[in-house]
Each structure stands twice: as C-alpha cells, then as structure tokens.
Amino acid sequence: MFNLFKICMTAASIIVAMLISAEASAEINKTAYRLYANFTLVNNNPNQTYAATITLHNKSAQAIDHWQLGLNSIRAITKVSEASITQQIGKYFLLTPEASSVRIIPPKGSVVLHITGKGNLKSDSDIPSGYFLVVTNPANHTVATQLIPVKTRLLASNKSTAADIYARNVKQQHTPIEGNPIAAAMTLQQSLIIPLPVSLKLAAGNFKLQADTKILVQDTKALAAAEFFIKSIRQATGYQLELITKNVTASNIIVFKQQHFIAGKYAEEAYKLSVAPEEIVINADTSAGYFYAIQSLRQLLPATVFAKTEQKGPWIIPSLQIIDYPRFTYRGLLLDSARHFMPIERIRRLLDLMALHKLNVFHWHLIDDEGWRIEIKQYPTLTSIGAWRGFGLTIPPSLGTGPKRYGGYYSQQEIRELVNYATERHITIIPEIEMPGHARALIVSLPEKLLDKDDKSDYSGVQGYKDNVLSPCIESTYQVLGNILNEVSQVFPSKVIHIGADEVPTGIWLRSPSCQALMKKLDLKNTKELQHYFLTRIQKILQANNKTMGGWEEIITGGELDRSAWIYHWAETKKTLQTLKRGYSVILMPAEHLYFDLAYNTDSKEPGLYWAGYTDTFKAYSYRPIAANTPVKLAKQIRGVQGALWSEYLISDERLDYMAFPRVAALAELAWTPATRRNWHNFSERMGKLHLPRLDNYGVLYRIPRPGINPEKLLQGLLEANVEFPGLPMRYTEDGSIPSVHSKLYEEPIKITPTSLKMKTFTTNDRSS
Ligand code: TNX
C-alpha cells in the first residue's frame, strides 16, 4: 500500500510531466495531463492466472491520443484485451492501445483495459506499480512521459484477527527453540543483552557512569574500542570521558586490560566484562573482543544512551560478570543495493546497527539486472549506462520507480571509505558481483564485448528476463570479468568475493554457434557443465587476485570447484549435508527463515515477497542451523548464518527499517548465542522490555506487532491481551475511538464492555501498530 501511496504523493506534488527529450519540454509543460489509474483485481483463477482491470481516468479537459501505458508487474501480464504488449523486459511492460474504444482517452472520461496475467495476486505487493503514460506527438515524434497516480482496489484485507494473534503468541511461547526447554530459566536481569551472552552473572550493586569517569587503556589493541565507546555515549550523556593510559585512581574507572582467558577459535572475538561499583574491567585478547565488550556495555546502560540528544541519566550499570564469545564466526547480513539504490549514509547506519548486534559480515549485492552500482575505472559505461534506469534509457523503468531517471552508484573512493568504516566496526564487506545470470545491467552497458550476437537461444528466468545471462563461450567475457574482478579485488580487502551464479535459466547458450563449438571442443554434455567450465575459470581469476570464491549453492551443481569456495545455501537446507560432505564451507541463509524481504505474514497489506513463505521474527529466531543429524566434524564447515535484505520492495528508508527489524535482532541471537541458551520466551520479553526501547531511542522504525486478545475471555467481558514482545505498552478504548498515547494502558486482565473495544500496541516513542 505504502508503495502506491508514495507514488501518489510524488505524482501529486509534481504534476508537471517528466520529460525525456528537451524539445518536448515546452509543449508538455503546457499540456501536463492529469490522469489517474484504478487497478482492480477481478479474479484470481484456480489455474494460476488472474484477471484484472486498469481504468485510466482523464481528469483534464483535453483528449489524450497517441498514448501508451508503461508499468511494472511482478506477476507477468500475458494478455490485454484492448491493447498489445509492445515491450516486455523483465517485469517492465509497455502497453499500446489497439481497440478503437480505448485509443483516445476522452476529456473527463475514462478507458478500461482488461488484463490477464500469470499467477494469483495475494498481496498489495503483487499488483502493478510505477504506472506512467507515454504520449507521442506524431507531428514531431516527441515523446513525453508522466507518472500516474494510482488507486487500487485489490483484495479485501485479510488481517489476522486479534484472536488469531493471541493464539499465535501463546503457541510461540510454548514452542521450544533448538530443542531447548520452554520455561524461561532466566530472569530479565540475567539476560540484559541482545544477542544473549554465553554467561552473565549478576552481583550486588551498581556502577555509576559520570562525567569524570576515567577510561584506562592498558593494551593498545583496546584503544579503538575505548574511543568508540567514548564517542558512542557522548551525545546522550553529554560526557566527554577522558582516556588515560596510566592508572591514577582506584575507583570510577573503566579499565581495558589484555587477558588470554579462552582458547580455540572463539578467542578471536571473546571478551570478559566485569562490572563492580568502583570499576568496570574489560578483558580481551583482540581488538574485536574489546569491541564486542563495548557493544555489550552500551546495552547495559539505560536505553536512552542510544538517543541522539542529551538525556538525563543517571547512567547506572548493574554489577555483573559476562563471559562471551560467538557461536559462529560468520554472522552476516546481505543488502541488495542493485534493485533499489541507497545513499552511502544509510549503509553506514545499517553497519552501525549491525555492529550493535555483533554481526560481522556485510554481504553487499552490488549488481543485478536493474542496476550496476560500483564504479569500474576501465569501463565507465557500467555506471554511465548501467547505474540508471528509466523510460527511454537502456535499462527500462523497473520495480515501480517510474519513467524518471532513477539510480546511482558508489565510487571506488566512497567504497574505500565505507570499507574503513566497516573495519572500524569489525565488519568485513563481501561484495557480490553477479554472473553469469542477473547480468543485464552489465551486458547492456558493454554490448560490443559481452553480447554473443549469434546466440539464438530462447530463455526466460524467474525474473522474466530473456537477455540477462553472460556467454561463457566468448573470450571477451573473461577479459571483461577479469578486469572487473581485478578492480573489485583492489577496492575490497575481503578474502572472499561473491560471484552470485544463482537462477541461471534453462535453455541458455544451446543455440549459440560459439557455445556449440566450445562444448564440442571440451566434450561438455550440457549447459550445467558449460556453466561449470565458466565458474572454474572465474575461480582461477579470483585466485590470481589472491581471493576466494563465494557463490550461491548453484555454483556446485555442474561439478566440483576448488574446495576453498564458500557455498551460500538459500534454498531448502536438505542439500546442506551433501555440500558439507563434498568438503565446502557453507553459509546458511534459508529464504524461509532468513530472507527479510519476505512479508512477515499473509496479511495482504504486509509488504514483501512470499515465494518462500512468510517470515516473522519468530520464524527467523526458531531456525535451527545445525540439523540434529549433522556429524560434528562436518558441522565445523558451517561458517555461519546470514539474513538477506533483497531490495525489490525496499522502496524507502522506512521500508528498510520495517523489513529489517525486529528480524535482525533474532538473527543476531541465532548467529552469536550458544544454541542451548536460546529461548523465545526470554528473547521476546527482552525485546519488548529492553531492546525495542533501545531501537526507539536510536530511531529505528521497526515493525510493531498488533495486540492479541483472548476471544473466550472477551465474551465474558474480560479483556485479556498479549503481544509478541511482552512489555510493549498496549492501550485501549471502549468508546470505539482509535487508541492514542493518552488511552488507558493495559496492565492485567480487566473487566470491560467488549462491544466497542479498540486496542493498539505502542512503542516508547509513541509510534503505534
Ligand atoms: C531470490 S535466492 C534471489 C534474489 C531475489 C530474492 C527475492 C537468490 C540467490 N536470489 O535475486 O532478490 O530471491 O526474495
């Protein structure tokens, strides 16, 4: 809904037409059509098709002739009764009216297009977006485009009822995580941090952080963490704490001191944090260990320490001892900056939030069919052409961004700075340069080098493209990729470069003479083997650049690669065991649990995809990464877990926050906390009472769950409510009005008049569900 709402807003505020050619500008500014579209779903058919109408309302006093309609539709449009599908590239469609009934949109009148498409429309995210009108002036062939405000009538809302939510919350509370007992063995005081530490023991008393608290650093490896801490609390406390290297006082001090207290691979990131009324002692053996101690320490302070303006305090930290180290060495989050471009400050903010949650790998999906986002000095067209989409451009309007020129890219200088920023937060950035599929932006930017002109193969991938796969059969492919990977390797210090390789459609390459010749020469039986040949060459290129190859699980379907490759499993995890047995390192990111671009639930208003099901915070949290039957030796090859923020629907900053949180917090605990310590009962309460308030102060616009209400009790006139994250305030009214921050707070079951009850969940900064 938000998607369309935004488009309406944009269009309403700039009713001026968007222009493609300069000559057209004067004329179109004068005419500026006022057009509205109405999209109505007529039917979802059992044979996996849908019928819908698009009504175009001409609000101006001028007839519209010589028009075409551009739009994006995730569910392919296969037929329009009154128009032809003049162009289709991926999910972009350009429709040209054919029937005389629709050729001219009369002044103050309307025309209707009857559409048939593939699949069913179950969510507002399924309906077409980014509608625009293309008007050609036949006199001088000028073309103008205009974004059309859209109203939709899709589906009746299928929101879960308060009773469903109530039942689900109860059920979740009774579902064991990784086979652990359900009952919360811990109190909130024993589990103050997300992700939950390996051990936390409370002691008596408090430490009070004050303006004159000293920071004593007795290990140079701790310097960066100490400075990070001082900076991170400065705004909220107003304190500029002093950093000293010689001990001058016996109390009111935070001491950073080297100590080797744990052996093995976990020592790399381990820390000990001892808080007593006189002093805080932080022990670690590495700069990462100190850094994670700091992240815990921040969370031990009141939630307001995350605010950006000065807060009151007092800044009390409970006495305790924490010993901590991660479950997995790889704790990742993928962000797709190709489908939607995000400014670098937003990415820095995401890195900050990752660091707070002790995540340490940022998998940066930088290129895809809809955009190329990294400057490559040898090939400037990759960004001058490949980074931009819009009507009349080489890359068509995609994913609802409309006819205007949309896009952007990151310069190598910006990336170097971002890499430093990430390194300061102990985050490795692994870039993903997709090949051979998902490569349309690349191919169209360098057609003379990358197009196999004689290839007559007919294919279409899941994303609807028929021209987005590189050819493994022409040498210039390797030359270009070699040059690109060489630059990428220099910009990113990460050992691993991810080369994608997912979703390569069947039917590719077979009708290319150069591929036929190559297959014959190398005695390759099918395109899987051909792709394998391609991947082994790419792996060699990476090795020559002193890099290790990472790729989606498809990279080993055609044969074995050098076992140094990291395999990212996104599909059903059944195949994981095989991959482990074959000797590869594995990163687990099953879509059904860890794709945070999927909708939270079946509500048609919930944004996101659902091809792998729905993924709420509980589903993310309850994932069991190491299946019970995995031999211990093989389990060691599982490097870790990763969440994914694919960006087809990440249309705004708000949307990014909504999709990422609270799921990222669940991921953090999955990635860091020992399996035996994980428990939804405790996690959900910690979220509601401690962690979401931290995110409120930080300004994260996470998704707020609606309250659940016990239906049986309600019939008896008793309001008994629950919420996914117990502790989030719930407020209600009995007069039918919408609950506000001033409405009554629900504290315990209470007698009410059920007839006009309304209830909402709130946050500590007064947002509501
Ligand atoms: C699958 S799984 C993709 C992405 C999409 C995502 C949407 C995988 C490696 N690729 O191209 O953005 O689904 O959920």
Tab-separated table of C-alpha atoms and ligand atoms in Angstrom, residues 336 339 365 368 432 434 438 463 502-503 552 554 570 591 595 597-598 609 611 646-648, ligand 1:
chain	number	residue	atom	x	y	z
A	336	ASP	CA	20.799	-5.595	-2.209
A	339	ARG	CA	17.347	-3.152	-7.237
A	365	HIS	CA	24.820	-7.287	-3.536
A	368	ASP	CA	21.752	-7.093	-10.814
A	432	GLU	CA	28.769	-9.696	-4.759
A	434	GLU	CA	26.630	-11.464	-10.070
A	438	HIS	CA	21.350	-11.452	-13.259
A	463	GLN	CA	12.712	-12.650	-13.027
A	502	ASP	CA	22.034	-18.170	-8.877
A	503	GLU	CA	18.964	-18.664	-11.015
A	552	TRP	CA	25.092	-19.322	-4.307
A	554	GLU	CA	24.019	-23.370	-7.678
A	570	TRP	CA	19.495	-20.169	0.264
A	591	ALA	CA	14.942	-17.951	2.484
A	595	TYR	CA	15.042	-13.575	3.852
A	597	ASP	CA	12.458	-9.112	2.167
A	598	LEU	CA	9.682	-11.674	2.598
A	609	LEU	CA	7.519	-11.188	-1.401
A	611	TRP	CA	7.709	-17.051	-2.734
A	646	TRP	CA	16.791	-8.118	-1.122
A	647	SER	CA	15.528	-4.808	-2.323
A	648	GLU	CA	12.784	-5.304	-4.904
B	1	TNX	C1	15.988	-14.799	-4.863
B	1	TNX	S1	17.962	-16.693	-3.752
B	1	TNX	C2	17.135	-14.193	-5.303
B	1	TNX	C3	17.149	-12.732	-5.499
B	1	TNX	C4	15.831	-12.103	-5.208
B	1	TNX	C5	15.221	-12.767	-3.989
B	1	TNX	C6	13.912	-12.176	-3.564
B	1	TNX	C7	18.865	-15.756	-4.638
B	1	TNX	C8	20.261	-16.021	-4.558
B	1	TNX	N1	18.323	-14.828	-5.461
B	1	TNX	O1	17.579	-12.420	-6.805
B	1	TNX	O2	16.014	-10.755	-4.986
B	1	TNX	O3	15.021	-14.124	-4.262
B	1	TNX	O4	13.440	-12.753	-2.379
